[in-house]
Tab-separated table of C-alpha atoms and ligand atoms in Angstrom:
chain	number	residue	atom	x	y	z
A	1	ALA	CA	-38.450	-11.772	6.411
A	2	LYS	CA	-35.687	-12.582	3.916
A	3	GLN	CA	-33.245	-9.056	3.712
A	4	ARG	CA	-29.762	-8.590	2.288
A	5	ARG	CA	-27.626	-5.573	4.031
A	6	ALA	CA	-26.089	-3.408	2.618
A	7	GLY	CA	-22.358	-3.183	3.914
A	8	TRP	CA	-20.521	-6.347	4.930
A	9	ALA	CA	-21.989	-8.380	7.329
A	10	THR	CA	-19.968	-7.795	10.587
A	11	TYR	CA	-19.111	-11.512	12.033
A	12	CYS	CA	-16.242	-10.338	14.589
A	13	PRO	CA	-13.910	-12.771	15.918
A	14	ASN	CA	-14.938	-13.270	19.327
A	15	ASN	CA	-11.779	-11.692	21.964
A	16	SER	CA	-9.906	-14.813	22.273
A	17	GLY	CA	-9.944	-14.333	18.048
A	18	ASN	CA	-11.899	-17.813	17.899
A	19	VAL	CA	-14.475	-17.992	15.349
A	20	ASP	CA	-15.885	-20.595	16.187
A	21	ASN	CA	-19.078	-18.925	17.377
A	22	LYS	CA	-22.793	-20.378	16.978
A	23	ARG	CA	-23.173	-18.233	13.368
A	24	HIS	CA	-20.038	-19.173	11.986
A	25	LEU	CA	-20.523	-22.958	12.412
A	26	GLN	CA	-23.499	-22.686	10.079
A	27	LEU	CA	-21.386	-19.874	8.359
A	28	ARG	CA	-19.483	-23.096	8.047
A	29	SER	CA	-21.874	-25.858	7.196
A	30	GLU	CA	-23.454	-23.343	4.357
A	31	LEU	CA	-20.210	-23.312	2.173
A	32	ASN	CA	-20.091	-25.983	0.385
A	33	SER	CA	-23.867	-24.563	-0.975
A	34	ALA	CA	-21.761	-21.651	-1.582
A	35	LEU	CA	-19.863	-22.725	-4.032
A	36	SER	CA	-22.099	-25.156	-5.708
A	37	GLU	CA	-24.718	-22.303	-6.102
A	38	ASN	CA	-21.874	-19.717	-6.899
A	39	GLN	CA	-22.655	-17.012	-4.482
A	40	ILE	CA	-18.256	-16.442	-3.825
A	41	GLN	CA	-18.003	-13.663	-6.084
A	42	LEU	CA	-14.726	-12.030	-7.358
A	43	TYR	CA	-14.214	-8.655	-7.266
A	44	TYR	CA	-11.135	-6.919	-8.838
A	45	GLN	CA	-9.211	-3.828	-8.103
A	46	PRO	CA	-6.950	-2.259	-10.195
A	47	LYS	CA	-2.945	-2.570	-10.170
A	48	VAL	CA	-1.847	0.751	-11.347
A	49	LYS	CA	1.944	1.481	-12.649
A	50	ILE	CA	2.946	4.107	-10.388
A	51	GLU	CA	4.542	6.976	-12.944
A	52	THR	CA	2.188	6.567	-15.404
A	53	GLY	CA	-1.294	5.748	-13.377
A	54	GLU	CA	-2.081	2.605	-16.163
A	55	ILE	CA	-4.302	-0.079	-15.315
A	56	VAL	CA	-2.009	-2.612	-15.563
A	57	GLY	CA	-3.892	-5.789	-14.243
A	58	ALA	CA	-6.678	-6.546	-11.570
A	59	GLU	CA	-6.251	-8.500	-7.739
A	60	ALA	CA	-9.101	-10.876	-8.183
A	61	LEU	CA	-10.836	-10.692	-3.752
A	62	ALA	CA	-13.430	-13.044	-2.706
A	63	ARG	CA	-16.426	-11.794	-1.115
A	64	TRP	CA	-19.236	-14.213	-0.359
A	65	ILE	CA	-22.908	-12.816	-1.733
A	66	HIS	CA	-25.369	-14.672	0.633
A	67	PRO	CA	-28.061	-14.681	0.006
A	68	THR	CA	-29.567	-13.922	3.878
A	69	ASP	CA	-26.577	-12.329	5.255
A	70	GLY	CA	-25.350	-10.035	2.426
A	71	MET	CA	-21.776	-9.752	1.943
A	72	ILE	CA	-19.157	-11.236	3.567
A	73	SER	CA	-15.786	-10.415	3.741
A	74	PRO	CA	-12.544	-13.364	3.018
A	75	MET	CA	-11.679	-12.347	6.206
A	76	ILE	CA	-14.272	-13.781	8.307
A	77	PHE	CA	-14.865	-16.994	5.758
A	78	ILE	CA	-11.061	-17.358	4.387
A	79	PRO	CA	-11.103	-18.952	8.138
A	80	LEU	CA	-14.015	-20.948	8.136
A	81	VAL	CA	-12.972	-22.786	4.944
A	82	GLU	CA	-9.215	-23.025	6.107
A	83	GLN	CA	-11.493	-25.113	9.371
A	84	SER	CA	-13.687	-27.328	7.060
A	85	GLY	CA	-11.318	-28.680	5.038
A	86	LEU	CA	-12.728	-26.934	1.426
A	87	VAL	CA	-9.406	-25.142	0.948
A	88	GLN	CA	-8.960	-27.617	-1.984
A	89	GLU	CA	-12.214	-26.609	-3.815
A	90	PHE	CA	-11.924	-23.447	-2.366
A	91	GLY	CA	-8.783	-23.127	-4.464
A	92	ARG	CA	-10.056	-24.938	-7.679
A	93	TYR	CA	-12.987	-22.246	-7.879
A	94	VAL	CA	-10.795	-19.101	-7.501
A	95	ILE	CA	-8.139	-19.972	-10.274
A	96	ARG	CA	-10.972	-21.540	-12.135
A	97	GLN	CA	-13.602	-18.810	-12.112
A	98	ALA	CA	-10.606	-16.236	-13.107
A	99	ILE	CA	-9.668	-18.390	-15.691
A	100	GLN	CA	-13.205	-17.889	-17.007
A	101	GLN	CA	-13.027	-14.530	-16.911
A	102	LEU	CA	-9.706	-14.597	-19.162
A	103	VAL	CA	-11.899	-16.575	-21.480
A	104	THR	CA	-14.879	-13.949	-21.215
A	105	TRP	CA	-12.635	-10.938	-21.887
A	106	LYS	CA	-10.703	-12.852	-24.175
A	107	ASN	CA	-13.951	-12.867	-26.358
A	108	GLN	CA	-14.722	-9.133	-25.672
A	109	ARG	CA	-11.132	-8.494	-27.023
A	110	ILE	CA	-9.837	-7.230	-23.474
A	111	GLU	CA	-7.067	-8.800	-22.265
A	112	SER	CA	-5.622	-8.530	-18.692
A	113	PRO	CA	-3.892	-10.013	-16.022
A	114	ILE	CA	-5.383	-11.629	-12.813
A	115	ALA	CA	-3.804	-11.924	-9.961
A	116	VAL	CA	-5.806	-14.554	-7.462
A	117	ASN	CA	-4.932	-15.492	-3.475
A	118	LEU	CA	-3.981	-18.455	-2.821
A	119	SER	CA	-3.098	-20.239	0.955
A	120	PRO	CA	0.047	-22.283	1.608
A	121	TYR	CA	-2.575	-25.177	2.219
A	122	ASN	CA	-3.630	-24.873	-1.326
A	123	LEU	CA	0.528	-26.003	-2.657
A	124	LEU	CA	-0.621	-28.574	-0.602
A	125	ASP	CA	-2.950	-30.034	-3.394
A	126	LYS	CA	-0.698	-32.002	-5.812
A	127	ASP	CA	-2.614	-31.702	-9.011
A	128	LEU	CA	-3.468	-28.074	-8.297
A	129	VAL	CA	-0.839	-27.050	-11.248
A	130	LEU	CA	-1.607	-29.690	-13.730
A	131	TYR	CA	-5.148	-28.320	-12.948
A	132	THR	CA	-4.635	-24.830	-14.121
A	133	GLN	CA	-2.664	-25.367	-17.227
A	134	ASN	CA	-5.456	-27.396	-18.764
A	135	LEU	CA	-7.917	-24.934	-18.134
A	136	LEU	CA	-5.333	-22.341	-19.515
A	137	VAL	CA	-5.197	-24.583	-22.362
A	138	LYS	CA	-8.629	-25.163	-22.798
A	139	GLY	CA	-9.522	-21.359	-22.644
A	140	ASN	CA	-6.842	-20.648	-25.055
A	141	ILE	CA	-5.311	-18.128	-22.497
A	142	SER	CA	-1.374	-17.133	-22.120
A	143	PRO	CA	-0.294	-18.976	-18.827
A	144	GLU	CA	1.357	-14.894	-17.584
A	145	LEU	CA	-2.535	-13.757	-17.543
A	146	LEU	CA	-2.337	-15.359	-14.041
A	147	GLU	CA	-0.524	-14.447	-11.709
A	148	ILE	CA	-0.740	-16.605	-7.844
A	149	GLU	CA	-0.249	-13.731	-4.559
A	150	LEU	CA	0.548	-15.942	-1.807
A	151	THR	CA	0.590	-15.087	1.718
A	152	GLU	CA	2.721	-15.421	3.879
A	153	THR	CA	0.839	-15.916	6.972
A	154	ALA	CA	2.811	-18.574	9.249
A	155	THR	CA	1.625	-22.452	8.495
A	156	SER	CA	2.785	-26.439	8.846
A	157	VAL	CA	3.582	-26.013	5.307
A	158	ASP	CA	6.741	-26.142	4.811
A	159	ILE	CA	8.955	-23.769	2.619
A	160	GLN	CA	10.122	-26.972	0.172
A	161	THR	CA	7.064	-27.855	-0.351
A	162	ILE	CA	5.641	-24.393	-0.727
A	163	SER	CA	8.797	-23.667	-2.979
A	164	ASP	CA	8.467	-26.774	-5.090
A	165	ALA	CA	4.493	-26.138	-5.817
A	166	LEU	CA	5.675	-22.450	-6.680
A	167	ASN	CA	8.784	-23.769	-9.158
A	168	ASP	CA	5.639	-26.067	-11.209
A	169	PHE	CA	3.449	-23.291	-11.841
A	170	LYS	CA	6.539	-21.234	-12.974
A	171	GLU	CA	7.043	-23.824	-14.696
A	172	ILE	CA	4.112	-23.510	-16.710
A	173	GLY	CA	4.603	-19.668	-17.310
A	174	VAL	CA	1.871	-18.365	-14.643
A	175	LYS	CA	3.241	-15.471	-12.434
A	176	LEU	CA	4.263	-15.546	-9.196
A	177	SER	CA	4.402	-13.031	-6.323
A	178	ILE	CA	4.577	-13.239	-2.229
A	179	ASP	CA	1.864	-11.101	-0.585
A	180	ASP	CA	2.028	-9.050	2.425
A	181	PHE	CA	5.486	-8.887	2.426
A	182	GLY	CA	7.153	-7.364	6.013
A	183	THR	CA	4.141	-9.082	7.946
A	184	GLY	CA	4.999	-12.917	8.611
A	185	MET	CA	8.575	-13.548	10.333
A	186	SER	CA	9.742	-14.934	7.077
A	187	SER	CA	9.798	-12.403	4.581
A	188	LEU	CA	13.411	-12.660	3.718
A	189	ALA	CA	14.015	-16.408	3.516
A	190	TYR	CA	10.521	-16.381	2.057
A	191	VAL	CA	11.893	-13.987	-0.813
A	192	SER	CA	14.987	-15.807	-0.717
A	193	SER	CA	14.107	-19.181	-1.712
A	194	LEU	CA	11.201	-18.447	-3.847
A	195	ASN	CA	12.010	-17.784	-6.852
A	196	VAL	CA	8.656	-15.044	-7.218
A	197	ASP	CA	8.519	-11.851	-9.824
A	198	THR	CA	7.036	-9.691	-7.487
A	199	ILE	CA	6.864	-8.218	-4.074
A	200	LYS	CA	3.400	-6.804	-2.771
A	201	VAL	CA	4.375	-4.932	0.699
A	202	ASP	CA	1.305	-4.788	3.180
A	203	ARG	CA	-0.224	-2.115	3.378
A	204	SER	CA	0.002	-1.821	7.242
A	205	PHE	CA	3.785	-0.188	5.919
A	206	VAL	CA	1.819	2.561	4.064
A	207	HIS	CA	-1.489	4.008	5.575
A	208	ASP	CA	1.735	6.676	7.722
A	209	ILE	CA	3.779	6.051	5.183
A	210	GLU	CA	4.191	9.701	4.894
A	211	THR	CA	4.396	9.835	8.796
A	212	ASN	CA	6.206	6.988	10.114
A	213	ALA	CA	9.872	6.384	9.288
A	214	ASN	CA	9.792	3.196	9.925
A	215	HIS	CA	7.503	2.210	7.544
A	216	TYR	CA	9.073	4.920	4.879
A	217	SER	CA	12.204	3.124	5.138
A	218	ILE	CA	10.917	-1.088	5.558
A	219	VAL	CA	8.948	-0.142	1.899
A	220	ASN	CA	12.548	1.934	0.811
A	221	THR	CA	14.530	-1.829	2.322
A	222	ALA	CA	11.816	-3.799	-0.162
A	223	LEU	CA	12.406	-1.977	-2.758
A	224	THR	CA	16.097	-2.938	-2.660
A	225	LEU	CA	16.048	-6.240	-2.068
A	226	ALA	CA	12.977	-6.177	-4.967
A	227	ARG	CA	15.611	-4.310	-7.074
A	228	SER	CA	18.845	-7.101	-6.235
A	229	PHE	CA	16.252	-9.768	-7.214
A	230	GLY	CA	14.792	-8.749	-10.242
A	231	CYS	CA	11.740	-9.021	-8.880
A	232	THR	CA	8.446	-6.153	-9.352
A	233	ILE	CA	7.221	-4.484	-6.664
A	234	VAL	CA	3.314	-3.450	-5.987
A	235	VAL	CA	2.734	-1.215	-3.097
A	236	GLU	CA	-0.575	-2.330	-1.333
A	237	GLY	CA	-3.132	0.137	-0.234
A	238	ILE	CA	-2.280	3.604	-0.938
A	239	GLU	CA	-5.416	5.678	-0.126
A	240	ASN	CA	-4.204	9.347	-1.221
A	241	LYS	CA	-2.258	10.952	-3.248
A	242	THR	CA	0.188	11.854	-0.471
A	243	GLN	CA	1.308	8.602	-0.555
A	244	MET	CA	1.469	8.282	-4.006
A	245	ALA	CA	3.469	11.024	-4.669
A	246	LEU	CA	6.373	9.681	-2.034
A	247	LEU	CA	5.995	5.853	-3.496
A	248	LYS	CA	6.173	7.253	-6.821
A	249	GLU	CA	9.216	9.944	-5.524
A	250	MET	CA	10.902	6.608	-4.384
A	251	GLY	CA	10.266	4.627	-7.543
A	252	CYS	CA	7.691	2.594	-6.671
A	253	ASP	CA	6.585	0.334	-9.844
A	254	PHE	CA	3.105	-0.685	-9.110
A	255	GLY	CA	0.535	0.311	-6.365
A	256	GLN	CA	-2.448	-0.594	-5.463
A	257	GLY	CA	-5.227	1.093	-3.364
A	258	PHE	CA	-8.707	3.173	-2.264
A	259	TYR	CA	-6.840	6.073	-3.882
A	260	TYR	CA	-6.826	4.281	-7.481
A	261	SER	CA	-10.146	2.302	-6.375
A	262	ARG	CA	-11.882	0.253	-4.253
A	263	PRO	CA	-12.465	-3.296	-5.522
A	264	LEU	CA	-15.141	-3.718	-8.335
A	265	PRO	CA	-17.931	-6.013	-9.157
A	266	VAL	CA	-16.446	-8.072	-12.604
A	267	ASP	CA	-18.943	-5.589	-14.398
A	268	GLN	CA	-17.496	-1.995	-13.194
A	269	PHE	CA	-14.272	-3.847	-13.470
A	270	THR	CA	-14.412	-4.193	-16.963
A	271	ALA	CA	-16.239	-1.013	-17.676
A	272	MET	CA	-13.007	1.083	-15.787
A	273	ILE	CA	-10.900	-0.821	-18.450
A	274	LYS	CA	-12.698	-0.431	-20.767
A	275	PHE	CA	-13.342	3.199	-20.580
A	276	THR	CA	-11.051	4.823	-18.458
A	277	ARG	CA	-7.729	3.485	-19.303
A	278	THR	CA	-5.466	5.048	-17.242
A	279	LEU	CA	-5.919	6.938	-12.964
A	280	PRO	CA	-4.508	9.116	-11.500
A	281	VAL	CA	-1.288	10.145	-11.105
A	282	ALA	CA	-1.131	13.330	-9.113
B	301	C2E	P1	-4.825	-9.273	0.233
B	301	C2E	O1	-4.351	-10.745	-1.111
B	301	C2E	O2	-3.499	-8.489	0.705
B	301	C2E	O3	-5.559	-8.000	-0.341
B	301	C2E	C1	-5.875	-6.776	0.036
B	301	C2E	C2	-6.721	-6.419	1.046
B	301	C2E	O4	-6.470	-4.563	1.829
B	301	C2E	C3	-8.180	-6.340	0.126
B	301	C2E	O5	-8.961	-6.800	0.746
B	301	C2E	C4	-8.699	-5.224	0.000
B	301	C2E	O6	-9.777	-4.933	-0.397
B	301	C2E	C5	-7.430	-4.649	1.471
B	301	C2E	N1	-7.478	-2.499	0.164
B	301	C2E	C6	-6.989	-2.365	-1.100
B	301	C2E	N2	-6.670	-1.660	-1.039
B	301	C2E	C7	-7.034	-0.623	0.226
B	301	C2E	C8	-6.623	-0.077	0.482
B	301	C2E	O7	-6.822	1.501	0.170
B	301	C2E	N3	-6.827	0.588	1.766
B	301	C2E	C9	-7.724	-0.515	2.624
B	301	C2E	N4	-8.408	0.130	4.502
B	301	C2E	N5	-7.580	-1.609	2.578
B	301	C2E	C10	-7.312	-1.523	1.345
B	301	C2E	P2	-9.982	-7.493	1.184
B	301	C2E	O8	-10.733	-7.781	-0.081
B	301	C2E	O9	-10.788	-7.786	2.100
B	301	C2E	O10	-9.239	-8.996	1.503
B	301	C2E	C11	-8.403	-9.308	2.540
B	301	C2E	C12	-8.173	-11.376	2.607
B	301	C2E	O11	-8.775	-12.117	2.370
B	301	C2E	C13	-6.859	-10.526	1.725
B	301	C2E	O12	-5.572	-9.634	1.670
B	301	C2E	C14	-6.519	-11.321	0.728
B	301	C2E	O13	-5.168	-12.265	1.758
B	301	C2E	C15	-7.189	-13.105	1.232
B	301	C2E	N6	-8.463	-13.230	0.074
B	301	C2E	C16	-9.363	-12.644	-0.427
B	301	C2E	N7	-9.445	-13.038	-1.435
B	301	C2E	C17	-9.392	-15.043	-1.441
B	301	C2E	C18	-9.332	-15.521	-1.871
B	301	C2E	O14	-9.706	-15.993	-3.605
B	301	C2E	N8	-8.302	-16.797	-1.527
B	301	C2E	C19	-7.842	-16.396	-0.595
B	301	C2E	N9	-7.226	-17.879	0.335
B	301	C2E	N10	-7.524	-15.497	-0.124
B	301	C2E	C20	-8.072	-14.269	-0.018
B	302	MG	MG1	-2.907	-10.426	-2.059
B	303	MG	MG1	-2.035	-7.772	0.101
B	304	MG	MG1	-3.101	-7.884	3.286
């Protein structure tokens, strides 16, 4: 009997960090239909102005609602997407879903920016910018309501290609951010050569910021860097009041994390922005 499990489906990478076990191979082959049948949904996590608690937007995070396996984490299926030649299609899918949501909200007189995640591989899709612009124009959506979060993973995609594609996005008015700042080897190179609006500090520096002096200084350095580049800073992974208060005192602009809210299905997120304009500041 088909049964849906409540939590994440737990396909763990094996010891070599490889995801090529039997179930993964099956999942990979199911990705095509997952896209055509809209099994992949965007959940929304609020982005909050730390000083006031005001919800200023959302990050869209993909979840695969699998018909038999339940919810599958992007940590599992994004690598499968990248192995299966579906990167381009998936990137377009996510952008299309996000812009559709902006249109739906517009019809409900709600305006809230959405940030989508792209991998550097998506920037090899030569027509992605045009594709995005067409959807924005068709939906009559201002481009600055869309933001691209680029994960700073080590890839074979060269920085010039990335930089060119990002500049094209910037030219059509879309906002840009560097995700997971501090985790890659190329943080400084990235931020100084790419013309981004926002730096998102990785949550690994936040989870113990109250006690880890090194992590505290990394966040502080990111803040200084952001100021000197004229970027705003978003701190990921705020899980408790102490962390929030500390980051507020440090002068961080925006935050995300379970302390404020987990990523939510769209209806719950919509209710949140309609009825709860601010989240806790203390
Ligand atoms: P990310 O873009 O850095 O997203 C933040 C991740 O941290 C999300 O995990 C989010 O649920 C989680 N998170 C948020 N607040 C907290 C917190 O307070 N504590 C902890 N422990 N975690 C928190 P998620 O949704 O599992 O996504 C993981 C990664 O998968 C994302 O990291 C992103 O790199 C990638 N991803 C997600 N959706 C997409 C997508 O549509 N396209 C691409 N290319 N990648 C995606
Ligand atoms: Mg992100
Ligand atoms: Mg991140
Ligand atoms: Mg992250």
